[in-house]
Amino acid sequence: MSDPRQRLPAVSRLLAEAERAGLLEQAPRGVVVAAIRQVVGEVRDGTACEPEGGWLDAVREAIGRQMRPSLRPVINATGVVLHTNLGRAPLARRARQAAQTALGYSSLEYDLDEGVRGSRQTHVRRLLQELTGAESALVTTNAAAALLLLVDTLAAGGETIVSRGELVEIGGSFRLPEILSKASTVLHEVGTTNRTRLKDYALAVNPRTRLILKVHRSNFALTGFVTEANLEDLVGLGAERRIPVAYDLGSGLLVSLAEFGLEGEPLVRDAVRSGATTVFSGDKLMGGPQAGILLGSSDIVSRAAANPLSRALRPDKLTLAALEATLMLYRDREQALAEVPVLRMLTADGAALRERAARLAEAVPGAELTDGASVVGGGSFPDARLPTTLVSLTTADCEKLLQVLRQHDPPVIARIDDGRVVLDPRTIDDSEIPLVIEALRGALE
Ligand SMILES: *Cc1c(COP(=O)(O)O)cnc(C)c1O
């Protein structure tokens, strides 16, 4: 038997062929050479067979893979609205356009009236004041950064009181005690896992206390024998002892969704009204770009802004443009519900979801409709199960089907439920339906 490795083509020969086929116009020479080495190398060490369609085609494909961006748009068919691995909140159309316009020169830190240096924070500060009732506001790269900045500003070198029931881990390495230690404050734990009373905080206050911090238990629920101090009482205690109170509320819901059956997430406005300095994420329930939003008194916000850390944690121009456009939508509640994708998906009605699922299922042989549930994700409304209609596919190898769908362009991300591959129309945009049908038909062939 002849060893197939002896028949491997020389790199130089394939390069000449690639040049004749015009591949050097599609990619830099270095990339073409790397693609050739990869294709030949894989056959040499037995990880791939000799390409059936010929070497040149294999090289063309390898070049395609190397030239493709790594960060790519995908279709979220999981029904998890705030899917952290898929970039959390998809932006509203106007927010996308705004980010686009900020790509060139912009008035980022320029006061157009006076022709002098301005602050990048002014573009969103007034809107945040208007929409939340806060006296002042500051935006950072994300909520973890806003919390770090706030605690470092108010409590470095002193103690921060936190309930043992609120020492949360959010995921992606956000653990509250670790953030606090990075802000050089000493964590003073009070209460127990399930019960913490106002009195526990009151007894813990001492001359080293700089801050009382309340944290929303976003991604889990405590039920049963449970007590927690409410925010108003904590702010009262803080006022009495002259200690600032901060509230990390996580998701940042700007409009109530109670009428859609979504209850339990604190509203930003209520948090601000309590008098606590409030911190939340821009890309969770608010449905904007990744950002951290800090709302509080002018005094606390200016101290945070003057902290050298704020320079390291400041948001970029694309974020600010997208955030401003997102916030503008919230001036009209109905417009926010219709145009902020996160809100639109969370409040989609059952009939519309069923219709979208049916359109998908009709076009795909073997697909069936089943009742199911979508989840909010992003650590918000952890108990909520939103009724939906799933498109479900029976197959011998679910993992394999998921993988093939991921290899489609654009990749389609589905999930497994009860031994079947399912797609949830809640997170699929109408405009994406033809692409999903194409991906499913191809994958099932
Ligand atoms: C999500 C979350 C954070 C972190 O927010 P990022 O914007 O991802 O940094 C912090 N605290 C709570 C309570 C959260 O839910």
Short mmCIF file of C-alpha atoms and ligand atoms in Angstrom, two decimals:
data_model
loop_
_atom_site.label_atom_id
_atom_site.label_comp_id
_atom_site.label_asym_id
_atom_site.label_seq_id
_atom_site.Cartn_x
_atom_site.Cartn_y
_atom_site.Cartn_z
CA MET A 1 0.00 0.00 0.00
CA SER A 2 1.32 3.41 -0.86
CA ASP A 3 1.49 5.94 1.95
CA PRO A 4 -0.90 8.81 1.02
CA ARG A 5 1.48 11.25 2.66
CA GLN A 6 3.91 10.71 -0.20
CA ARG A 7 1.32 12.20 -2.54
CA LEU A 8 0.96 15.48 -0.65
CA PRO A 9 1.35 18.49 -2.96
CA ALA A 10 4.12 20.99 -2.35
CA VAL A 11 3.09 24.29 -0.78
CA SER A 12 4.76 26.21 -3.62
CA ARG A 13 2.78 24.29 -6.23
CA LEU A 14 -0.55 24.97 -4.48
CA LEU A 15 0.40 28.62 -4.07
CA ALA A 16 0.99 28.93 -7.81
CA GLU A 17 -2.36 27.27 -8.47
CA ALA A 18 -4.04 29.56 -5.96
CA GLU A 19 -2.50 32.57 -7.70
CA ARG A 20 -3.78 31.40 -11.11
CA ALA A 21 -7.25 30.95 -9.56
CA GLY A 22 -7.22 34.55 -8.30
CA LEU A 23 -7.17 33.66 -4.59
CA LEU A 24 -4.43 36.18 -3.90
CA GLU A 25 -6.92 38.92 -4.74
CA GLN A 26 -9.22 37.65 -2.00
CA ALA A 27 -6.71 37.44 0.82
CA PRO A 28 -3.17 38.60 1.67
CA ARG A 29 -0.42 36.22 0.57
CA GLY A 30 0.41 35.32 4.19
CA VAL A 31 -3.17 34.18 4.77
CA VAL A 32 -3.19 32.10 1.56
CA VAL A 33 0.08 30.42 2.52
CA ALA A 34 -1.24 29.72 6.03
CA ALA A 35 -4.43 28.23 4.56
CA ILE A 36 -2.40 25.96 2.25
CA ARG A 37 -0.16 24.84 5.13
CA GLN A 38 -3.25 24.12 7.22
CA VAL A 39 -4.99 22.02 4.55
CA VAL A 40 -1.85 20.03 3.69
CA GLY A 41 -0.88 19.73 7.37
CA GLU A 42 -4.23 18.25 8.37
CA VAL A 43 -3.96 15.55 5.73
CA ARG A 44 -0.34 14.87 6.66
CA ASP A 45 -1.09 14.23 10.31
CA GLY A 46 -4.26 12.33 9.59
CA THR A 47 -6.80 14.78 11.08
CA ALA A 48 -8.37 15.14 7.61
CA CYS A 49 -8.64 12.99 4.47
CA GLU A 50 -7.36 14.09 1.09
CA PRO A 51 -9.98 16.63 -0.04
CA GLU A 52 -12.56 15.03 -2.31
CA GLY A 53 -13.29 18.20 -4.22
CA GLY A 54 -9.59 18.82 -4.91
CA TRP A 55 -6.87 20.70 -3.04
CA LEU A 56 -7.69 24.10 -4.44
CA ASP A 57 -11.28 24.02 -3.20
CA ALA A 58 -10.11 22.98 0.25
CA VAL A 59 -7.66 25.89 0.24
CA ARG A 60 -10.42 28.27 -0.89
CA GLU A 61 -12.57 27.14 2.03
CA ALA A 62 -9.72 27.46 4.50
CA ILE A 63 -9.10 31.02 3.26
CA GLY A 64 -12.81 31.77 3.72
CA ARG A 65 -12.61 30.58 7.33
CA GLN A 66 -9.48 32.64 8.03
CA MET A 67 -10.92 35.81 6.49
CA ARG A 68 -14.22 35.56 8.33
CA PRO A 69 -14.55 37.79 11.39
CA SER A 70 -14.55 35.96 14.69
CA LEU A 71 -17.26 38.19 16.18
CA ARG A 72 -20.25 37.46 13.97
CA PRO A 73 -23.96 38.16 14.02
CA VAL A 74 -26.05 35.12 15.02
CA ILE A 75 -29.73 34.28 15.15
CA ASN A 76 -30.87 33.68 18.71
CA ALA A 77 -33.47 30.92 18.53
CA THR A 78 -33.07 29.96 22.20
CA GLY A 79 -35.90 32.11 23.55
CA VAL A 80 -33.52 33.48 26.21
CA VAL A 81 -34.11 37.20 25.67
CA LEU A 82 -31.05 38.50 27.53
CA HIS A 83 -28.60 35.81 26.47
CA THR A 84 -25.29 36.81 28.03
CA ASN A 85 -23.23 34.67 25.62
CA LEU A 86 -25.02 36.22 22.65
CA GLY A 87 -24.38 39.81 23.66
CA ARG A 88 -27.35 40.40 25.99
CA ALA A 89 -29.65 43.12 24.63
CA PRO A 90 -29.89 43.57 20.86
CA LEU A 91 -30.07 47.31 20.16
CA ALA A 92 -33.06 49.22 18.85
CA ARG A 93 -32.83 50.36 15.25
CA ARG A 94 -32.36 53.98 16.29
CA ALA A 95 -29.61 53.03 18.71
CA ARG A 96 -27.78 51.21 15.92
CA GLN A 97 -28.09 54.24 13.67
CA ALA A 98 -26.85 56.52 16.44
CA ALA A 99 -23.79 54.36 17.05
CA GLN A 100 -23.14 54.47 13.30
CA THR A 101 -23.19 58.28 13.24
CA ALA A 102 -20.74 58.44 16.14
CA LEU A 103 -18.12 56.43 14.25
CA GLY A 104 -16.46 59.48 12.72
CA TYR A 105 -15.67 62.77 14.42
CA SER A 106 -18.42 63.75 16.82
CA SER A 107 -19.25 66.26 19.55
CA LEU A 108 -18.17 63.67 22.13
CA GLU A 109 -16.36 66.12 24.39
CA TYR A 110 -17.03 69.36 22.60
CA ASP A 111 -19.54 72.03 23.54
CA LEU A 112 -20.94 73.14 20.19
CA ASP A 113 -22.51 76.33 21.63
CA GLU A 114 -19.38 77.65 23.24
CA GLY A 115 -16.73 75.98 21.10
CA VAL A 116 -14.93 74.70 24.18
CA ARG A 117 -14.22 71.37 25.78
CA GLY A 118 -17.32 69.58 27.08
CA SER A 119 -18.03 66.39 29.00
CA ARG A 120 -18.97 63.10 27.35
CA GLN A 121 -21.46 62.54 30.15
CA THR A 122 -23.68 65.48 29.17
CA HIS A 123 -25.16 63.57 26.21
CA VAL A 124 -27.05 61.22 28.51
CA ARG A 125 -27.16 62.96 31.88
CA ARG A 126 -30.20 65.11 31.19
CA LEU A 127 -32.18 62.20 29.77
CA LEU A 128 -31.33 60.03 32.75
CA GLN A 129 -32.45 62.79 35.11
CA GLU A 130 -35.66 63.25 33.18
CA LEU A 131 -36.51 59.54 32.97
CA THR A 132 -35.54 58.46 36.47
CA GLY A 133 -35.97 61.56 38.63
CA ALA A 134 -32.31 61.36 39.71
CA GLU A 135 -30.48 64.54 40.64
CA SER A 136 -27.41 63.49 38.67
CA ALA A 137 -26.02 60.57 36.69
CA LEU A 138 -22.76 59.03 35.51
CA VAL A 139 -22.21 56.32 32.90
CA THR A 140 -19.42 53.71 33.01
CA THR A 141 -18.46 50.67 30.93
CA ASN A 142 -20.79 48.31 32.82
CA ALA A 143 -22.59 47.96 36.14
CA ALA A 144 -19.67 46.17 37.77
CA ALA A 145 -17.53 49.22 36.95
CA ALA A 146 -20.16 51.63 38.29
CA LEU A 147 -20.30 49.70 41.55
CA LEU A 148 -16.51 49.52 41.82
CA LEU A 149 -16.28 53.27 41.21
CA LEU A 150 -19.01 54.09 43.70
CA VAL A 151 -17.66 51.90 46.50
CA ASP A 152 -14.10 53.08 45.89
CA THR A 153 -15.29 56.69 46.01
CA LEU A 154 -17.38 56.40 49.15
CA ALA A 155 -15.93 53.55 51.17
CA ALA A 156 -12.23 52.97 50.39
CA GLY A 157 -10.34 52.52 53.63
CA GLY A 158 -13.53 51.98 55.63
CA GLU A 159 -16.27 49.40 55.98
CA THR A 160 -19.22 48.57 53.76
CA ILE A 161 -22.20 46.82 55.36
CA VAL A 162 -23.89 44.13 53.24
CA SER A 163 -26.46 41.47 54.13
CA ARG A 164 -25.23 37.83 54.05
CA GLY A 165 -28.29 37.10 51.92
CA GLU A 166 -27.07 39.47 49.19
CA LEU A 167 -23.46 38.42 48.67
CA VAL A 168 -24.26 37.32 45.15
CA GLU A 169 -22.37 35.91 42.22
CA ILE A 170 -23.82 37.18 38.95
CA GLY A 171 -21.72 35.01 36.65
CA GLY A 172 -18.81 35.85 34.40
CA SER A 173 -16.66 36.27 37.53
CA PHE A 174 -18.76 39.00 39.12
CA ARG A 175 -18.75 38.12 42.83
CA LEU A 176 -19.77 40.91 45.11
CA PRO A 177 -17.18 40.28 47.89
CA GLU A 178 -14.39 40.30 45.29
CA ILE A 179 -15.54 43.58 43.75
CA LEU A 180 -15.69 45.15 47.20
CA SER A 181 -12.18 44.00 48.05
CA LYS A 182 -10.91 45.55 44.79
CA ALA A 183 -12.47 48.82 45.95
CA SER A 184 -10.36 48.57 49.13
CA THR A 185 -13.31 48.52 51.45
CA VAL A 186 -13.76 46.02 54.26
CA LEU A 187 -16.89 43.95 53.87
CA HIS A 188 -18.94 43.96 57.06
CA GLU A 189 -21.47 41.13 56.74
CA VAL A 190 -24.72 41.26 58.65
CA GLY A 191 -27.68 38.93 59.14
CA THR A 192 -27.91 35.36 57.88
CA THR A 193 -28.41 33.79 54.48
CA ASN A 194 -32.18 33.95 54.72
CA ARG A 195 -32.92 36.69 57.24
CA THR A 196 -31.47 40.14 57.72
CA ARG A 197 -33.33 42.83 59.66
CA LEU A 198 -32.90 46.58 59.86
CA LYS A 199 -31.61 46.08 63.41
CA ASP A 200 -28.73 43.97 62.10
CA TYR A 201 -27.55 46.92 60.01
CA ALA A 202 -28.11 49.38 62.86
CA LEU A 203 -26.00 47.30 65.26
CA ALA A 204 -23.20 46.96 62.71
CA VAL A 205 -22.71 50.70 62.20
CA ASN A 206 -19.46 51.87 63.79
CA PRO A 207 -16.99 54.73 63.30
CA ARG A 208 -15.35 52.95 60.36
CA THR A 209 -18.63 52.47 58.46
CA ARG A 210 -18.63 54.37 55.15
CA LEU A 211 -21.43 52.77 53.18
CA ILE A 212 -24.52 50.57 53.46
CA LEU A 213 -24.98 48.52 50.29
CA LYS A 214 -28.11 46.70 49.24
CA VAL A 215 -27.87 44.27 46.33
CA HIS A 216 -30.78 42.96 44.33
CA ARG A 217 -30.71 39.15 44.24
CA SER A 218 -31.16 39.19 40.49
CA ASN A 219 -30.48 35.67 39.39
CA PHE A 220 -32.06 33.60 42.14
CA ALA A 221 -35.03 33.69 44.45
CA LEU A 222 -35.16 33.15 48.21
CA THR A 223 -38.47 31.78 49.38
CA GLY A 224 -39.78 30.46 52.68
CA PHE A 225 -38.49 31.76 56.03
CA VAL A 226 -37.07 34.98 54.63
CA THR A 227 -36.72 38.56 55.88
CA GLU A 228 -34.89 41.48 54.39
CA ALA A 229 -34.65 45.13 55.33
CA ASN A 230 -36.43 47.33 52.82
CA LEU A 231 -34.62 50.06 50.97
CA GLU A 232 -36.57 52.97 52.49
CA ASP A 233 -35.74 51.81 56.02
CA LEU A 234 -32.07 51.47 55.13
CA VAL A 235 -32.02 54.96 53.65
CA GLY A 236 -33.68 56.19 56.87
CA LEU A 237 -30.99 54.50 58.95
CA GLY A 238 -28.31 55.97 56.69
CA ALA A 239 -29.74 59.47 57.07
CA GLU A 240 -29.82 59.12 60.86
CA ARG A 241 -26.21 57.91 61.07
CA ARG A 242 -24.95 60.05 58.18
CA ILE A 243 -23.92 57.09 56.07
CA PRO A 244 -24.67 56.90 52.34
CA VAL A 245 -26.81 54.00 51.12
CA ALA A 246 -26.26 52.43 47.71
CA TYR A 247 -28.45 49.99 45.81
CA ASP A 248 -27.14 47.66 43.12
CA LEU A 249 -30.37 46.80 41.38
CA GLY A 250 -28.83 44.82 38.55
CA SER A 251 -31.28 44.91 35.70
CA GLY A 252 -32.52 48.47 35.57
CA LEU A 253 -36.14 48.24 34.56
CA LEU A 254 -37.34 51.67 33.43
CA VAL A 255 -41.01 50.85 32.75
CA SER A 256 -43.24 48.49 34.71
CA LEU A 257 -44.02 45.20 32.96
CA ALA A 258 -46.51 44.07 35.62
CA GLU A 259 -49.42 44.13 33.18
CA PHE A 260 -47.55 41.52 31.11
CA GLY A 261 -47.21 39.24 34.12
CA LEU A 262 -43.61 40.23 34.81
CA GLU A 263 -43.31 41.27 38.43
CA GLY A 264 -40.60 41.32 41.07
CA GLU A 265 -37.88 43.40 39.41
CA PRO A 266 -37.41 46.76 41.11
CA LEU A 267 -38.10 49.85 39.02
CA VAL A 268 -35.27 52.35 38.63
CA ARG A 269 -37.57 55.25 39.47
CA ASP A 270 -38.59 53.66 42.80
CA ALA A 271 -34.98 53.01 43.72
CA VAL A 272 -34.08 56.63 42.97
CA ARG A 273 -37.08 57.95 44.89
CA SER A 274 -35.96 56.04 47.98
CA GLY A 275 -32.89 58.27 48.11
CA ALA A 276 -30.32 55.50 47.63
CA THR A 277 -27.50 55.93 45.13
CA THR A 278 -28.50 53.48 42.42
CA VAL A 279 -26.43 51.36 40.04
CA PHE A 280 -27.66 49.20 37.17
CA SER A 281 -26.79 47.70 33.77
CA GLY A 282 -27.53 49.33 30.43
CA ASP A 283 -27.79 46.07 28.49
CA LYS A 284 -30.20 44.08 30.60
CA LEU A 285 -33.88 45.01 30.88
CA MET A 286 -33.24 48.56 29.71
CA GLY A 287 -32.30 47.06 26.36
CA GLY A 288 -29.43 49.40 25.55
CA PRO A 289 -25.68 49.01 24.99
CA GLN A 290 -23.31 47.55 27.57
CA ALA A 291 -22.98 50.28 30.18
CA GLY A 292 -23.19 50.91 33.89
CA ILE A 293 -25.48 53.65 35.10
CA LEU A 294 -24.96 55.38 38.40
CA LEU A 295 -27.74 57.67 39.66
CA GLY A 296 -27.48 59.79 42.75
CA SER A 297 -27.04 63.19 44.31
CA SER A 298 -24.93 65.81 42.50
CA ASP A 299 -22.44 65.61 45.36
CA ILE A 300 -21.89 61.85 45.12
CA VAL A 301 -21.84 61.87 41.30
CA SER A 302 -19.23 64.66 41.20
CA ARG A 303 -17.08 62.85 43.73
CA ALA A 304 -17.31 59.67 41.64
CA ALA A 305 -16.48 61.64 38.47
CA ALA A 306 -13.44 63.15 40.21
CA ASN A 307 -12.13 59.70 41.22
CA PRO A 308 -9.17 58.81 38.93
CA LEU A 309 -10.80 55.38 38.44
CA SER A 310 -13.62 57.02 36.50
CA ARG A 311 -11.16 57.74 33.67
CA ALA A 312 -10.38 54.04 33.41
CA LEU A 313 -14.05 53.08 33.49
CA ARG A 314 -15.51 55.66 31.12
CA PRO A 315 -17.78 54.61 28.26
CA ASP A 316 -16.77 55.07 24.63
CA LYS A 317 -18.52 57.19 22.01
CA LEU A 318 -20.41 54.31 20.37
CA THR A 319 -21.88 53.32 23.71
CA LEU A 320 -22.90 56.86 24.56
CA ALA A 321 -24.54 57.41 21.19
CA ALA A 322 -26.49 54.15 21.41
CA LEU A 323 -27.42 54.84 25.01
CA GLU A 324 -28.72 58.32 24.24
CA ALA A 325 -30.86 56.96 21.39
CA THR A 326 -32.21 54.15 23.57
CA LEU A 327 -33.08 56.54 26.38
CA MET A 328 -34.88 58.85 23.93
CA LEU A 329 -37.26 55.99 23.12
CA TYR A 330 -38.26 55.83 26.79
CA ARG A 331 -39.70 59.34 26.69
CA ASP A 332 -42.81 57.64 25.32
CA ARG A 333 -43.67 54.37 27.10
CA GLU A 334 -45.56 52.93 24.13
CA GLN A 335 -42.68 53.72 21.82
CA ALA A 336 -40.23 52.02 24.20
CA LEU A 337 -42.42 48.90 24.34
CA ALA A 338 -42.64 48.79 20.56
CA GLU A 339 -39.09 49.73 19.59
CA VAL A 340 -36.74 48.50 22.31
CA PRO A 341 -36.22 44.89 21.17
CA VAL A 342 -35.90 43.49 24.71
CA LEU A 343 -39.24 44.99 25.73
CA ARG A 344 -40.87 44.01 22.44
CA MET A 345 -39.77 40.39 22.87
CA LEU A 346 -40.75 40.20 26.54
CA THR A 347 -44.22 41.54 25.85
CA ALA A 348 -44.89 39.69 22.56
CA ASP A 349 -48.36 38.21 22.61
CA GLY A 350 -49.06 34.50 22.41
CA ALA A 351 -50.95 34.64 19.13
CA ALA A 352 -48.14 36.48 17.36
CA LEU A 353 -45.59 33.97 18.65
CA ARG A 354 -47.76 31.07 17.54
CA GLU A 355 -48.17 32.60 14.09
CA ARG A 356 -44.41 33.08 13.73
CA ALA A 357 -43.75 29.51 14.90
CA ALA A 358 -46.34 28.19 12.43
CA ARG A 359 -44.72 30.05 9.55
CA LEU A 360 -41.43 28.38 10.41
CA ALA A 361 -42.86 24.92 10.97
CA GLU A 362 -44.86 24.91 7.73
CA ALA A 363 -41.72 25.47 5.71
CA VAL A 364 -39.69 22.74 7.38
CA PRO A 365 -40.59 19.07 6.83
CA GLY A 366 -41.03 17.18 10.10
CA ALA A 367 -41.22 20.29 12.29
CA GLU A 368 -43.97 20.38 14.93
CA LEU A 369 -45.39 23.02 17.20
CA THR A 370 -45.26 22.45 20.97
CA ASP A 371 -46.08 24.61 23.97
CA GLY A 372 -43.05 25.81 25.87
CA ALA A 373 -41.57 28.65 27.89
CA SER A 374 -39.08 31.41 27.16
CA VAL A 375 -36.91 32.86 29.90
CA VAL A 376 -35.87 36.46 30.45
CA GLY A 377 -32.18 35.71 31.11
CA GLY A 378 -29.41 38.06 32.17
CA GLY A 379 -30.26 37.35 35.79
CA SER A 380 -33.59 39.19 35.49
CA PHE A 381 -36.97 37.87 36.58
CA PRO A 382 -35.36 34.52 37.51
CA ASP A 383 -38.72 32.88 38.23
CA ALA A 384 -40.56 34.05 35.13
CA ARG A 385 -41.58 31.48 32.51
CA LEU A 386 -43.10 33.20 29.52
CA PRO A 387 -45.49 30.94 27.59
CA THR A 388 -44.48 30.48 23.96
CA THR A 389 -44.95 28.13 21.00
CA LEU A 390 -41.82 26.19 20.11
CA VAL A 391 -40.85 24.74 16.77
CA SER A 392 -39.56 21.29 17.66
CA LEU A 393 -37.62 18.76 15.67
CA THR A 394 -37.15 15.10 16.42
CA THR A 395 -33.75 13.77 15.46
CA ALA A 396 -31.51 10.87 16.44
CA ASP A 397 -28.65 13.18 17.41
CA CYS A 398 -29.72 16.54 18.88
CA GLU A 399 -26.18 17.75 19.57
CA LYS A 400 -25.25 17.12 15.95
CA LEU A 401 -28.23 19.11 14.66
CA LEU A 402 -27.39 22.01 17.00
CA GLN A 403 -23.83 21.93 15.68
CA VAL A 404 -24.90 21.99 12.03
CA LEU A 405 -27.21 24.93 12.75
CA ARG A 406 -24.28 26.75 14.36
CA GLN A 407 -22.27 26.24 11.19
CA HIS A 408 -24.88 27.94 9.04
CA ASP A 409 -24.16 31.48 7.87
CA PRO A 410 -25.47 33.26 9.89
CA PRO A 411 -25.24 30.72 12.71
CA VAL A 412 -28.57 29.73 14.27
CA ILE A 413 -28.42 29.02 18.01
CA ALA A 414 -31.16 26.63 19.13
CA ARG A 415 -31.51 24.48 22.24
CA ILE A 416 -32.55 21.02 23.41
CA ASP A 417 -35.78 20.54 25.32
CA ASP A 418 -37.14 17.17 26.38
CA GLY A 419 -35.00 15.23 23.92
CA ARG A 420 -35.79 17.41 20.91
CA VAL A 421 -34.18 20.37 19.23
CA VAL A 422 -36.39 23.42 19.73
CA LEU A 423 -36.48 26.95 18.35
CA ASP A 424 -38.35 29.72 20.14
CA PRO A 425 -39.88 32.41 17.89
CA ARG A 426 -39.78 34.95 20.76
CA THR A 427 -36.15 35.87 20.07
CA ILE A 428 -36.28 35.43 16.29
CA ASP A 429 -37.00 38.60 14.36
CA ASP A 430 -39.54 38.43 11.51
CA SER A 431 -36.78 39.40 9.10
CA GLU A 432 -34.76 36.36 10.20
CA ILE A 433 -37.47 33.76 9.49
CA PRO A 434 -36.34 33.02 5.89
CA LEU A 435 -32.74 32.53 7.10
CA VAL A 436 -33.86 30.14 9.84
CA ILE A 437 -35.95 28.16 7.36
CA GLU A 438 -32.96 27.91 5.02
CA ALA A 439 -30.71 26.79 7.89
CA LEU A 440 -33.19 24.17 9.10
CA ARG A 441 -33.84 22.74 5.63
CA GLY A 442 -30.12 22.52 4.96
CA ALA A 443 -29.41 20.93 8.32
CA LEU A 444 -32.14 18.30 8.02
CA GLU A 445 -31.06 17.14 4.58
C1 LIG B 1 -25.86 41.91 36.16
C2 LIG B 1 -25.58 42.45 37.49
C3 LIG B 1 -24.39 43.12 37.73
C4 LIG B 1 -23.32 43.27 36.69
O1 LIG B 1 -23.74 44.06 35.63
P1 LIG B 1 -22.76 44.29 34.37
O2 LIG B 1 -23.39 45.41 33.62
O3 LIG B 1 -22.75 43.01 33.63
O4 LIG B 1 -21.43 44.63 34.91
C5 LIG B 1 -24.17 43.63 38.98
N1 LIG B 1 -25.09 43.48 39.96
C6 LIG B 1 -26.26 42.84 39.77
C7 LIG B 1 -27.21 42.72 40.91
C8 LIG B 1 -26.55 42.31 38.51
O5 LIG B 1 -27.70 41.67 38.31
#
